[in-house]
PDB file of C-alpha atoms in Angstrom:
ATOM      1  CA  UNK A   1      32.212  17.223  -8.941  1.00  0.00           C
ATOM      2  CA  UNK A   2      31.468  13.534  -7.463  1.00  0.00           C
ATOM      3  CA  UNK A   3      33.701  11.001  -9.164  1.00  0.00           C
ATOM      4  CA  UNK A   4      30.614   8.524 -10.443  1.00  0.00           C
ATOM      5  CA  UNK A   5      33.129   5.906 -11.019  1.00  0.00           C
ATOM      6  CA  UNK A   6      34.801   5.604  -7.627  1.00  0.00           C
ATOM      7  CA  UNK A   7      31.091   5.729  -6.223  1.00  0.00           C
ATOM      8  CA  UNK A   8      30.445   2.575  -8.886  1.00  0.00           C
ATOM      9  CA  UNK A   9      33.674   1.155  -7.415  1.00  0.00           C
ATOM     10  CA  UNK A  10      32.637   1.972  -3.434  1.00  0.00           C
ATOM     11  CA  UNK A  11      29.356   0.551  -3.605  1.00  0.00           C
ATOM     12  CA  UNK A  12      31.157  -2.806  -5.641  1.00  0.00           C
ATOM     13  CA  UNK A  13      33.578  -3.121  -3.184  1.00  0.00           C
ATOM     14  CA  UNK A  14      31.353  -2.831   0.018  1.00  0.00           C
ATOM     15  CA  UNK A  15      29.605  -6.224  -1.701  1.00  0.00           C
ATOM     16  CA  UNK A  16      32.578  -7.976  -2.299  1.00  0.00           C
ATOM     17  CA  UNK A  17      32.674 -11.427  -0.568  1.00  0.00           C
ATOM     18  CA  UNK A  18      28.628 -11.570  -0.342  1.00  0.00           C
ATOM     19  CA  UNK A  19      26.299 -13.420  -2.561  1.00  0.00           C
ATOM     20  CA  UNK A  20      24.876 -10.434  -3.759  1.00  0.00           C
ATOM     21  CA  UNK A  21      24.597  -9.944  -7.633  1.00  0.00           C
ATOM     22  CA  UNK A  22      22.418  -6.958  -7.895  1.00  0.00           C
ATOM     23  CA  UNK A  23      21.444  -3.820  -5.450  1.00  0.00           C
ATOM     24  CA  UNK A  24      18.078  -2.022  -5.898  1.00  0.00           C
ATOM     25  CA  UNK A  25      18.025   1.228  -4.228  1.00  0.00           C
ATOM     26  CA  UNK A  26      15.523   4.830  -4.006  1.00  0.00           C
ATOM     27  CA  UNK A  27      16.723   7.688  -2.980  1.00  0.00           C
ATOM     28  CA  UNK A  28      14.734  11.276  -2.393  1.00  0.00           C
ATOM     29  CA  UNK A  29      15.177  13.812  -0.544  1.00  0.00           C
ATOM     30  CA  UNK A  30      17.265  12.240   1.801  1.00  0.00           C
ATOM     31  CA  UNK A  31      15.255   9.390   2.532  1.00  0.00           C
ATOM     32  CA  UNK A  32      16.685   6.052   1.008  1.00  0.00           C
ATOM     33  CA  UNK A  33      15.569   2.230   0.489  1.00  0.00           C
ATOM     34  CA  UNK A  34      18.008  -0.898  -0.422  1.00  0.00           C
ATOM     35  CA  UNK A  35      17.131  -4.412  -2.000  1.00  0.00           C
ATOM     36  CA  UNK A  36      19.699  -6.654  -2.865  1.00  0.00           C
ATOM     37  CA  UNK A  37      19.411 -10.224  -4.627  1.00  0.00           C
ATOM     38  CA  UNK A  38      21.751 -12.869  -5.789  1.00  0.00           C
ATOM     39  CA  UNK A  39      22.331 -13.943  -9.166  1.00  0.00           C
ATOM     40  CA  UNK A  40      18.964 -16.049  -9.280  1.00  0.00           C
ATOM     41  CA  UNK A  41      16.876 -12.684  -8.163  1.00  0.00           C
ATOM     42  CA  UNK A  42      16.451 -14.378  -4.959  1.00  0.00           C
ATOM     43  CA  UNK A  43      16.512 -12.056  -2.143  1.00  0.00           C
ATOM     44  CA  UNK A  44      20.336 -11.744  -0.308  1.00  0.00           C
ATOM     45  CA  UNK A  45      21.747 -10.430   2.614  1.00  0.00           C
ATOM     46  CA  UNK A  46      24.876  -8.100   3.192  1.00  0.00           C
ATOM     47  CA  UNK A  47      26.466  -7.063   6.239  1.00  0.00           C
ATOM     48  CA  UNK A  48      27.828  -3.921   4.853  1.00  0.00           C
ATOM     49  CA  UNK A  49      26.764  -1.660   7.891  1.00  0.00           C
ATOM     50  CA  UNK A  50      25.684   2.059   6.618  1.00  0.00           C
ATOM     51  CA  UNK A  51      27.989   2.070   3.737  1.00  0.00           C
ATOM     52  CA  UNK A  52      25.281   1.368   0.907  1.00  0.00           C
ATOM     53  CA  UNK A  53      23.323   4.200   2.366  1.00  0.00           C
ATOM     54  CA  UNK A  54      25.938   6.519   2.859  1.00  0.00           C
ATOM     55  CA  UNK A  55      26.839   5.969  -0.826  1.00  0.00           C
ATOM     56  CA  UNK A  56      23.367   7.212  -2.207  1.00  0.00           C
ATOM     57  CA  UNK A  57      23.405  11.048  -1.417  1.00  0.00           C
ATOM     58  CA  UNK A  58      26.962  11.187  -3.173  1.00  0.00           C
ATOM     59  CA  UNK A  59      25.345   8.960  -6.063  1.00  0.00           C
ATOM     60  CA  UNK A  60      22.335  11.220  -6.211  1.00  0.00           C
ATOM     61  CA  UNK A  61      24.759  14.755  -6.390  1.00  0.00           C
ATOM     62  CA  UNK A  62      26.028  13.224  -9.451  1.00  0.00           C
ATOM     63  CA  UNK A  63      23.195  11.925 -10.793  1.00  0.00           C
ATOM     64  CA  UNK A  64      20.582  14.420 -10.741  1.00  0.00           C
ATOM     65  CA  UNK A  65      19.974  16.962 -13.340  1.00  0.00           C
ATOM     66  CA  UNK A  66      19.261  20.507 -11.946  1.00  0.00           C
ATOM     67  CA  UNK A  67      15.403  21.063 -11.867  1.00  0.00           C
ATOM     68  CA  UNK A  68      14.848  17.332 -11.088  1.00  0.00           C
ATOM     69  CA  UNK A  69      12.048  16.651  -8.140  1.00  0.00           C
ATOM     70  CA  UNK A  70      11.426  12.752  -8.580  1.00  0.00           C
ATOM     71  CA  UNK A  71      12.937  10.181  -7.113  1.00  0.00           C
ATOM     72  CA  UNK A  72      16.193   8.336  -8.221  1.00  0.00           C
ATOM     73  CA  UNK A  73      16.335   4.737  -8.466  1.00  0.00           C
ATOM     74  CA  UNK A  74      19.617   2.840  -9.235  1.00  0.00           C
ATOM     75  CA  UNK A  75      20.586  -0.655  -9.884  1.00  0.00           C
ATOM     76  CA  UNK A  76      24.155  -2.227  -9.460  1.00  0.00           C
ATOM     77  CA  UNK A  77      24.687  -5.440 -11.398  1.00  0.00           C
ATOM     78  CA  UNK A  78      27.814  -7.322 -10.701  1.00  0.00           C
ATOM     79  CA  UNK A  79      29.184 -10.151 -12.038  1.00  0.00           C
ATOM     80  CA  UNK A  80      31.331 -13.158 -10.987  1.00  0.00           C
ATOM     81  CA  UNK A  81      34.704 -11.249 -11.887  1.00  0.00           C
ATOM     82  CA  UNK A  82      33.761  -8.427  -9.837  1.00  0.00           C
ATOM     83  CA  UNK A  83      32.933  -5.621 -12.370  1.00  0.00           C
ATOM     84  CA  UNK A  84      30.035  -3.749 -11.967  1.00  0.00           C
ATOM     85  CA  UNK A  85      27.760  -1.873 -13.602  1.00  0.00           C
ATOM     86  CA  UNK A  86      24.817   1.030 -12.735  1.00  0.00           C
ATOM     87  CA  UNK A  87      21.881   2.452 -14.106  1.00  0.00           C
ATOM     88  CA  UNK A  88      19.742   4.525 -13.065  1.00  0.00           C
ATOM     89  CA  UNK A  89      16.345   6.796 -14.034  1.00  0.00           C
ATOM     90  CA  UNK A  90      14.162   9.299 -12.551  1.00  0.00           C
ATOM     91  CA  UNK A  91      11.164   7.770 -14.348  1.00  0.00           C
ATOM     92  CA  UNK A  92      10.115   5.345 -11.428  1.00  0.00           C
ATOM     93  CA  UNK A  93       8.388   6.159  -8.472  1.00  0.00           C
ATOM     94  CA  UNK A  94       9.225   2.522  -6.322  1.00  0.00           C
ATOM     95  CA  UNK A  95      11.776  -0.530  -7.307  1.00  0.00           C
ATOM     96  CA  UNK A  96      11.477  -3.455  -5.657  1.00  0.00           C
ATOM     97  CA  UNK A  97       8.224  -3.637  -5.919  1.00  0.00           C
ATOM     98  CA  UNK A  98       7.926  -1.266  -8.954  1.00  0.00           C
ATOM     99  CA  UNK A  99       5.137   0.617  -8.153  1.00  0.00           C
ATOM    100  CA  UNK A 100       2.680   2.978 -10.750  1.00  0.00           C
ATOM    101  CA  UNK A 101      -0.176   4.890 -10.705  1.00  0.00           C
ATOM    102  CA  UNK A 102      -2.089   5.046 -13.354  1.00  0.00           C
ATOM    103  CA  UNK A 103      -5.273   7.104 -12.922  1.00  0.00           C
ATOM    104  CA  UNK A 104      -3.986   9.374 -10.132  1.00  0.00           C
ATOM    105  CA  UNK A 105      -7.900  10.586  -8.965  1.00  0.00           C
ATOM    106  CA  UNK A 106      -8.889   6.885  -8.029  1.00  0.00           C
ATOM    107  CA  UNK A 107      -9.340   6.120  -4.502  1.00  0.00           C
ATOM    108  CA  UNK A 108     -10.111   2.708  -2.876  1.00  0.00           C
ATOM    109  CA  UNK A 109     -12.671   1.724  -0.843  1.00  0.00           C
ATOM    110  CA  UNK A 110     -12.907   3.384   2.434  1.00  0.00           C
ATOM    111  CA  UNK A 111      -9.923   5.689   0.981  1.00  0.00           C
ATOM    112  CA  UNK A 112     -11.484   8.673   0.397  1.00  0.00           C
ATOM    113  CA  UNK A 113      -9.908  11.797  -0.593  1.00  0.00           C
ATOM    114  CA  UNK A 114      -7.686  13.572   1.929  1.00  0.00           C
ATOM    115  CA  UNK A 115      -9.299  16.210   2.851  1.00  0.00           C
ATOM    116  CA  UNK A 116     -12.600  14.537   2.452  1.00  0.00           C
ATOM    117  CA  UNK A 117     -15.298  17.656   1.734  1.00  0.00           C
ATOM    118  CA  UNK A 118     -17.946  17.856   5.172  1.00  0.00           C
ATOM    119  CA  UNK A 119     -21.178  16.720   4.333  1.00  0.00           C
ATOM    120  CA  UNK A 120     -23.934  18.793   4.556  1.00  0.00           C
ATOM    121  CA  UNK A 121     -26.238  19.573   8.042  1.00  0.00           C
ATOM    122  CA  UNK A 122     -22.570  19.296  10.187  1.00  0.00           C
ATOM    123  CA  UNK A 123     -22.265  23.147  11.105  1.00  0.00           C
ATOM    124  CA  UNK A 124     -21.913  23.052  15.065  1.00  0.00           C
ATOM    125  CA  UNK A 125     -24.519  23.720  17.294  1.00  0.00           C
ATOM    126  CA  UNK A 126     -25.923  23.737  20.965  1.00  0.00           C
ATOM    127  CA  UNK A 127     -28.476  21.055  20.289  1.00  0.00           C
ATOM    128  CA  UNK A 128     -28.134  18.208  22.205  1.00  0.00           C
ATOM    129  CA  UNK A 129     -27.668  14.395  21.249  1.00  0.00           C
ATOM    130  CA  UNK A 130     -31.104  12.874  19.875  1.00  0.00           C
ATOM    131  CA  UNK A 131     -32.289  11.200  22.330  1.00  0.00           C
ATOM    132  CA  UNK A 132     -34.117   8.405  20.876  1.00  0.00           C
ATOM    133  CA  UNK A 133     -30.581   7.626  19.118  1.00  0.00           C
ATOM    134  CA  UNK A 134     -28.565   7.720  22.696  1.00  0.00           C
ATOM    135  CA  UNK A 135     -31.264   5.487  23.836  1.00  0.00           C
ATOM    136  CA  UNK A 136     -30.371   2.768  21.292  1.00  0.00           C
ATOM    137  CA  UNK A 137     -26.511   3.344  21.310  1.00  0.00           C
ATOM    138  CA  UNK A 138     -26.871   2.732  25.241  1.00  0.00           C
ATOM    139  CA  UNK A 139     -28.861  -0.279  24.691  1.00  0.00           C
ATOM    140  CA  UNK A 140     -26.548  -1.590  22.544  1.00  0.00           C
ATOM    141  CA  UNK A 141     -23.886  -0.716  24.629  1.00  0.00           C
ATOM    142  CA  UNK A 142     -25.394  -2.590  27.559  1.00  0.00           C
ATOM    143  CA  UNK A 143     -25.777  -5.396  25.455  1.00  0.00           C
ATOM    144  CA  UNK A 144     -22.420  -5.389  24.866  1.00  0.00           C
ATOM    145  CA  UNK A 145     -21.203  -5.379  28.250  1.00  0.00           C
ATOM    146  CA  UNK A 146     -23.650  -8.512  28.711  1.00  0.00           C
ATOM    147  CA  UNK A 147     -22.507 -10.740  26.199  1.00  0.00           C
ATOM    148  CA  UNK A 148     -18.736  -9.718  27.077  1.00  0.00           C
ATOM    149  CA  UNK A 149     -19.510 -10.943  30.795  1.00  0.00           C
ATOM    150  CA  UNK A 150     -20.868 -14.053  29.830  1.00  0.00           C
ATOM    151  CA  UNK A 151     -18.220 -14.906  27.456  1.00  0.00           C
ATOM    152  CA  UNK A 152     -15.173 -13.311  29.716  1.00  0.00           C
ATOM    153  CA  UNK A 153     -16.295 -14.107  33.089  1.00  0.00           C
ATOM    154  CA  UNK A 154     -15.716 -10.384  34.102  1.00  0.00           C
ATOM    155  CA  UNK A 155     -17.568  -7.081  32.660  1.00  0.00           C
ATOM    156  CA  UNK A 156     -15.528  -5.097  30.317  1.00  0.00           C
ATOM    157  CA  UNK A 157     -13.696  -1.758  31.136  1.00  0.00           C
ATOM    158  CA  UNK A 158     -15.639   1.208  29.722  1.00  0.00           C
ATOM    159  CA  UNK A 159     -14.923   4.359  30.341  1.00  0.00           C
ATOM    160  CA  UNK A 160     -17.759   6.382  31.933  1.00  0.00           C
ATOM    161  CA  UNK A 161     -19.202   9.045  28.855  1.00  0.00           C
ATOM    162  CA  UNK A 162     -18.374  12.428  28.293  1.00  0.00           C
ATOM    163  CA  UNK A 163     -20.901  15.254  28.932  1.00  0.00           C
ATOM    164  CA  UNK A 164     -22.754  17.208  26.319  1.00  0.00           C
ATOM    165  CA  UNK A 165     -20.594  20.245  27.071  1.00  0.00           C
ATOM    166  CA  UNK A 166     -17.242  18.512  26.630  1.00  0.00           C
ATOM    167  CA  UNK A 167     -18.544  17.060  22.966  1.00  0.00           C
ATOM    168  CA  UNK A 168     -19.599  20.869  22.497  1.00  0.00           C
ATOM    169  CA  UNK A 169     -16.322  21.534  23.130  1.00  0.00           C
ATOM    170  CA  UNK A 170     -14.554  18.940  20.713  1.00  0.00           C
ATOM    171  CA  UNK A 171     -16.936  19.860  17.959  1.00  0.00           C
ATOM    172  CA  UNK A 172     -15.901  23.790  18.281  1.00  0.00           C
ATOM    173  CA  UNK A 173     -12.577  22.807  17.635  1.00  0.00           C
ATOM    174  CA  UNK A 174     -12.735  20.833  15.005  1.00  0.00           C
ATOM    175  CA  UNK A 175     -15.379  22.955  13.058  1.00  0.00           C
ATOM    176  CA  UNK A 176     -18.164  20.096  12.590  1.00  0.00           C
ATOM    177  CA  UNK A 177     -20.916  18.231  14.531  1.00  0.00           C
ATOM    178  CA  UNK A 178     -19.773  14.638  14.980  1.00  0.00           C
ATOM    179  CA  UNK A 179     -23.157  12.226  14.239  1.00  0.00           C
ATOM    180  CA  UNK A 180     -25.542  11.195  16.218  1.00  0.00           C
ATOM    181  CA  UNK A 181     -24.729   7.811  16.719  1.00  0.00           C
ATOM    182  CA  UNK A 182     -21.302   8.786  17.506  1.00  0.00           C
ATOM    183  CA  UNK A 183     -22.292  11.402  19.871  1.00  0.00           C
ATOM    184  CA  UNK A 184     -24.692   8.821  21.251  1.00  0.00           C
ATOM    185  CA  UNK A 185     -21.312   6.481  21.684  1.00  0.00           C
ATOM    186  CA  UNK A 186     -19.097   9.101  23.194  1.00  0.00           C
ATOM    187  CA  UNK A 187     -21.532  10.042  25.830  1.00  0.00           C
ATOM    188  CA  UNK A 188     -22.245   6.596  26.929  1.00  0.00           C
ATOM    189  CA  UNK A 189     -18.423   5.538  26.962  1.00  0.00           C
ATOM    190  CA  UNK A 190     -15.234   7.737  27.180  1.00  0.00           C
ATOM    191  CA  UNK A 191     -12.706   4.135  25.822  1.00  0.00           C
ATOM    192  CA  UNK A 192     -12.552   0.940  25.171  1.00  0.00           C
ATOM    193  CA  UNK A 193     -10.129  -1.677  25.446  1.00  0.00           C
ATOM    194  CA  UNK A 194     -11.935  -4.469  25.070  1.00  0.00           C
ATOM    195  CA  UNK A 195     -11.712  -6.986  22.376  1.00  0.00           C
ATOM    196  CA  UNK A 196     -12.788 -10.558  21.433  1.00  0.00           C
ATOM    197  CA  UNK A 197     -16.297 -10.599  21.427  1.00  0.00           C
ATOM    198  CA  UNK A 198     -17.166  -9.975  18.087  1.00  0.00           C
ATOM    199  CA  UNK A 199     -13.140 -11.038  16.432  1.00  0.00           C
ATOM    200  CA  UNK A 200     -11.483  -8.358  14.586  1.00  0.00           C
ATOM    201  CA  UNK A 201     -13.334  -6.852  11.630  1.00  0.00           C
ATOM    202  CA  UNK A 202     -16.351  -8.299  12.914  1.00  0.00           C
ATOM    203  CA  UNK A 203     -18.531  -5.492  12.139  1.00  0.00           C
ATOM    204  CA  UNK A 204     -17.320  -4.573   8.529  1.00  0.00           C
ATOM    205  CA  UNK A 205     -19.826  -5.400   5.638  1.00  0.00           C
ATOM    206  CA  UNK A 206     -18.358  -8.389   4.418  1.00  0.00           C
ATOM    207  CA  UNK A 207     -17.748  -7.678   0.730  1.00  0.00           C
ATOM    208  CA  UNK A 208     -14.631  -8.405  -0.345  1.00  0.00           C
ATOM    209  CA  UNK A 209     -12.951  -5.693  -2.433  1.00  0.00           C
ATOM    210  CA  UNK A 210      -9.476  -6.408  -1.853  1.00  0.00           C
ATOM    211  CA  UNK A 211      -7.682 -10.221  -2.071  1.00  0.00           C
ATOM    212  CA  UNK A 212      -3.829 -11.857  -2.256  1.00  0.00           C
ATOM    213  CA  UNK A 213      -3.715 -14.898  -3.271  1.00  0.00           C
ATOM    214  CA  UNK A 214      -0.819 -17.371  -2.904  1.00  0.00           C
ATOM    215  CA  UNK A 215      -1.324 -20.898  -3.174  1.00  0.00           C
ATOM    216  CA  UNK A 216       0.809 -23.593  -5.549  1.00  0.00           C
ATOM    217  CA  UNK A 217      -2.056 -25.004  -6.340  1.00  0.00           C
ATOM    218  CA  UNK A 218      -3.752 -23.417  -9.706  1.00  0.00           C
ATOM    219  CA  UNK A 219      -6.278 -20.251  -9.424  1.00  0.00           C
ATOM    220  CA  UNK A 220      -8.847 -19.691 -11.728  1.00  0.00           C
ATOM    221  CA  UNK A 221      -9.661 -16.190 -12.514  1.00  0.00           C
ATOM    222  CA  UNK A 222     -13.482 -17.249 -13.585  1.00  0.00           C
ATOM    223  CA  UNK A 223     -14.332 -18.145 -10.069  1.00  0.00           C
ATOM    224  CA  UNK A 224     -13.486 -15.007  -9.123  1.00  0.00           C
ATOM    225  CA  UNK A 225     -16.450 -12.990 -11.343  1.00  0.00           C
ATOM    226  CA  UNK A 226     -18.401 -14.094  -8.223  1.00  0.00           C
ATOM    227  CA  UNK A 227     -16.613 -11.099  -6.072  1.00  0.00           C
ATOM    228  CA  UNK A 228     -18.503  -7.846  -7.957  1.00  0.00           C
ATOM    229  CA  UNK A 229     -17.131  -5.297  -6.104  1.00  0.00           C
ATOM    230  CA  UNK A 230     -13.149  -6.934  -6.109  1.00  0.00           C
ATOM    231  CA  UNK A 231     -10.622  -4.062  -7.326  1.00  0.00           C
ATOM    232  CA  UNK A 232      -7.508  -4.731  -5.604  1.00  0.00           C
ATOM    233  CA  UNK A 233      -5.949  -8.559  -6.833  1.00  0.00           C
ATOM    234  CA  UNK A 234      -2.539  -9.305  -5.778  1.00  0.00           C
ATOM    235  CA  UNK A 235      -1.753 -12.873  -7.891  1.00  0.00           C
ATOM    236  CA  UNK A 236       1.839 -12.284  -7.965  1.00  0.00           C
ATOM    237  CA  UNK A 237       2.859 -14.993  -5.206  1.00  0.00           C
ATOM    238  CA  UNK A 238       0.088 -17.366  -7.139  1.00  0.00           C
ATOM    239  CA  UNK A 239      -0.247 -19.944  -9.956  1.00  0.00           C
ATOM    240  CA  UNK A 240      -2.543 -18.648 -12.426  1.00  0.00           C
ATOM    241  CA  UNK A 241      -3.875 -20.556 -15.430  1.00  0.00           C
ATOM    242  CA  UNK A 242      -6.269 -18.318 -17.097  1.00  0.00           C
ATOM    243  CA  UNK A 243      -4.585 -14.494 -16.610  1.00  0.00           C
ATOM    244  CA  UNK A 244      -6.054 -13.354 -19.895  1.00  0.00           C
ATOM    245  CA  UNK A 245      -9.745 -13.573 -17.844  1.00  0.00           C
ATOM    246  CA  UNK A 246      -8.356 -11.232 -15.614  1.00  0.00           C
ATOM    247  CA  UNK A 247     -10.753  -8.620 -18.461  1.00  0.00           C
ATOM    248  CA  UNK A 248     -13.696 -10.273 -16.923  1.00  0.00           C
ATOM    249  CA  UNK A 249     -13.282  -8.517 -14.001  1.00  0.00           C
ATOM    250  CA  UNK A 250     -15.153  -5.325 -14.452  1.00  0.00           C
ATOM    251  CA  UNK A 251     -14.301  -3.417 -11.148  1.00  0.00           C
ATOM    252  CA  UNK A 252     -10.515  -4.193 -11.380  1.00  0.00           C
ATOM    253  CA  UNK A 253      -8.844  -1.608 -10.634  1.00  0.00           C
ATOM    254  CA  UNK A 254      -5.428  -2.217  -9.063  1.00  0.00           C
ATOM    255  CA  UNK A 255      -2.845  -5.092 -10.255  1.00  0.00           C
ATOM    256  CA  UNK A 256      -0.098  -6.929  -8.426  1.00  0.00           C
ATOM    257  CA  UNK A 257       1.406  -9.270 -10.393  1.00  0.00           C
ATOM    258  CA  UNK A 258       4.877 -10.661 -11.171  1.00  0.00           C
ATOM    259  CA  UNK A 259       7.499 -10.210 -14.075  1.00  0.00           C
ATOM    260  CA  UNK A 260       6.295 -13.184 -15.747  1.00  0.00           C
ATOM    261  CA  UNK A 261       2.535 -13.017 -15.272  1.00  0.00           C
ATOM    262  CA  UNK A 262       2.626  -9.212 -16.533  1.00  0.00           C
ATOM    263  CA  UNK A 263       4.547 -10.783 -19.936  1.00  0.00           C
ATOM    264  CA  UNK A 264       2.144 -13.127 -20.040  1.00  0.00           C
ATOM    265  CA  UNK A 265      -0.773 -10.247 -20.026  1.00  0.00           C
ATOM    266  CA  UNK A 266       1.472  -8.063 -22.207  1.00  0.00           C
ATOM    267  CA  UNK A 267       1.734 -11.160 -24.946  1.00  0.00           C
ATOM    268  CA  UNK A 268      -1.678 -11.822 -25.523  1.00  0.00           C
ATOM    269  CA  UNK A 269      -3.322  -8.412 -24.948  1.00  0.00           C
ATOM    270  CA  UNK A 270      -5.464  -9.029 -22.072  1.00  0.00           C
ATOM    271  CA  UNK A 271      -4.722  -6.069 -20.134  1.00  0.00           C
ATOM    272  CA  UNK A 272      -7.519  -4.820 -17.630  1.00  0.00           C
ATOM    273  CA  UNK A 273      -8.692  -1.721 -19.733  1.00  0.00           C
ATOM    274  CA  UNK A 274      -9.821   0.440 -16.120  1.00  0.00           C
ATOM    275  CA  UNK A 275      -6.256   0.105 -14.091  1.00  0.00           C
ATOM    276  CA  UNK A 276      -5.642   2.637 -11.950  1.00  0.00           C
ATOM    277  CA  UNK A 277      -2.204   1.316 -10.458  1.00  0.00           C
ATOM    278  CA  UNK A 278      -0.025  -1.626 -11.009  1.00  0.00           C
ATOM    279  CA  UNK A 279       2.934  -3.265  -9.131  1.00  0.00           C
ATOM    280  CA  UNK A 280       5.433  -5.518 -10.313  1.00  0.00           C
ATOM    281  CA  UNK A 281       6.408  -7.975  -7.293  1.00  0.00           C
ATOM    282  CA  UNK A 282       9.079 -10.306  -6.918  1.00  0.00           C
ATOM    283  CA  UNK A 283      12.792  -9.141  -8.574  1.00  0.00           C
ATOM    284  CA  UNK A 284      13.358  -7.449 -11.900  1.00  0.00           C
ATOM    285  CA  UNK A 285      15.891  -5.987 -13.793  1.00  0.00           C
ATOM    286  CA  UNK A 286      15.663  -2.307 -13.876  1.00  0.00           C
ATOM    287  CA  UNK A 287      15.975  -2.351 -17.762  1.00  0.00           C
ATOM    288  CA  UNK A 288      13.193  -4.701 -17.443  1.00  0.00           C
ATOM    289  CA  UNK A 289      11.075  -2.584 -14.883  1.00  0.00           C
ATOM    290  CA  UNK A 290      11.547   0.618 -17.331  1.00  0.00           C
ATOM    291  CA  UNK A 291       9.945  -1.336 -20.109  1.00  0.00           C
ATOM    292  CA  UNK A 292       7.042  -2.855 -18.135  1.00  0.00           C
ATOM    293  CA  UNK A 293       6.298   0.714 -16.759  1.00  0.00           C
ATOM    294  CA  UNK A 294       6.793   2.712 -20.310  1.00  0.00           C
ATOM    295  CA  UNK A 295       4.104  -0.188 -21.946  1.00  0.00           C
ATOM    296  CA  UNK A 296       1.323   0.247 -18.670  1.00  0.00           C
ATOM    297  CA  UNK A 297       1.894   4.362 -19.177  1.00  0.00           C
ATOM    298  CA  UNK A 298       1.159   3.832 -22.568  1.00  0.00           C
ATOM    299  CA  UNK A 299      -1.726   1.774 -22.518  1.00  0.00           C
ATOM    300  CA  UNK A 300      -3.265   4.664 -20.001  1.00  0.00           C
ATOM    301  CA  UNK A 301      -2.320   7.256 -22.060  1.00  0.00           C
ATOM    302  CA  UNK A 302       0.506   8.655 -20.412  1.00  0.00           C
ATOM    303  CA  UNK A 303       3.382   8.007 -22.609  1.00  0.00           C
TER     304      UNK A 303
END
């Protein structure tokens, strides 16, 4: 059987003589990840080579209870004499950030599903690309290539289009008719390179649904209410004055804050009552993590 204490001792001694004060790691199924702050939670940096690594699959063999599928996640606190200390759990998915999920059938926007179900009318057939549809896409496409010569000086590099047979083809194998428009697309061009026309993202619907904010200067939740589709907010990096309004945000759905803003929430009972997953940025204690996690799980119903 693994000797847990000369693995606490291993993983001490590979820190000794760095600034490090506490190591975050996961480790499943032989994949592993490693934070480690100093005594401030401030990230630090080691130069131990693989040795924190190579200490986790011992750690785990004498960790894990048999029947045990989730993922183990360990802390090592040291202090300034050099004794150290572990804990561990099985109860969080992520440290460092914590992650949770909450409502595990919630999907974000243009996140569907995996596999998504086929839509109806996409059973493959011989019929060939509408042609009032290719007629547009070309247009279009021709436009394109206009307005990218006149900007560029040169006329961009499309690929010449594939044929209806060799769409046919692509469609057989993979069980569905592609849409019009992108059949149109496909056999008007065969690739495209070319960028900077239009600027990344230029032609998604501008509604904003997901936002990080980071700023020192104060945010105000309330000016947010304008955004009616926002349901990912990431405030953790940001100075906010008014978290309790975070309610007034009907389509919130996913929360990244940090240790003190989710206190904050905790103390005067303004969580979101629709959250479908949380993180907890920035450093935490794992002690401190458990609790944070075991209060969100209840409020969803899962403790």
């Amino acid at each position: 059987m693994t000797d847990l204490r000369a693995l606490i001792g291993e993983l001490a001694s590979a820190l000794a003589g760095t600034s490090v004060a506490v190591l975050q790691a996961r480790y499943h199924r032989g994949g592993s990840s490693l934070h480690t702050f100093d005594a401030a939670g401030r990230p630090a940096f080691a130069d131990t080579g693989l040795a924190l690594h190579a200490a986790l699959p011992a750690l785990d063999e004498a960790l894990r209870p048999a029947g045990e599928a989730r993922p183990l996640v360990v802390e090592l606190v040291r202090d300034g004499a050099g004794h150290a200390e572990l804990g561990y759990t099985f109860d969080l998915p992520t440290v460092a950030p914590a992650r949770l999920i909450l409502d595990p059938g919630y999907r974000s926007r243009r996140h569907s599903a995996s596999p998504s179900p086929a839509p109806a009318g996409v059973a493959v057939t011989d019929r060939p690309t509408h042609p009032r549809v290719l007629a547009t896409v070309r247009a279009l496409v021709a436009e394109f290539a206009h307005e990218y010569e006149r900007k560029t000086g040169r006329a961009p590099r499309l690929g010449a289009g594939h044929s209806e047979k060799d769409i046919r083809a692509a469609e057989a194998a993979m069980g569905l008719r592609l849409p019009e428009d992108l059949r149109a697309l496909y056999r008007t061009v065969s690739s495209d390179e070319e960028y900077g026309l239009l600027g990344a993202g230029a032609l998604l619907h501008p509604t904003v649904w997901r936002l990080r904010l980071a700023s020192g200067s104060p945010v105000a939740i309330g000016t947010l209410a304008d955004l009616p589709v926002l349901s990912h907010l990431d405030l953790s990096a940001a100075d906010v004055k008014d978290l309790r309004r975070l309610t007034e945000l009907p389509g919130l759905r996913v929360l990244e804050l940090n240790l003190a803003q989710w206190r904050e929430l905790r103390e005067c009972g303004a969580l979101p009552p629709r959250l479908a997953a949380a993180a907890l940025n920035g450093f935490a204690g794992l002690r401190e993590v458990d609790e944070w996690a075991d209060w969100l799980r209840e409020a969803a119903g899962q403790g």
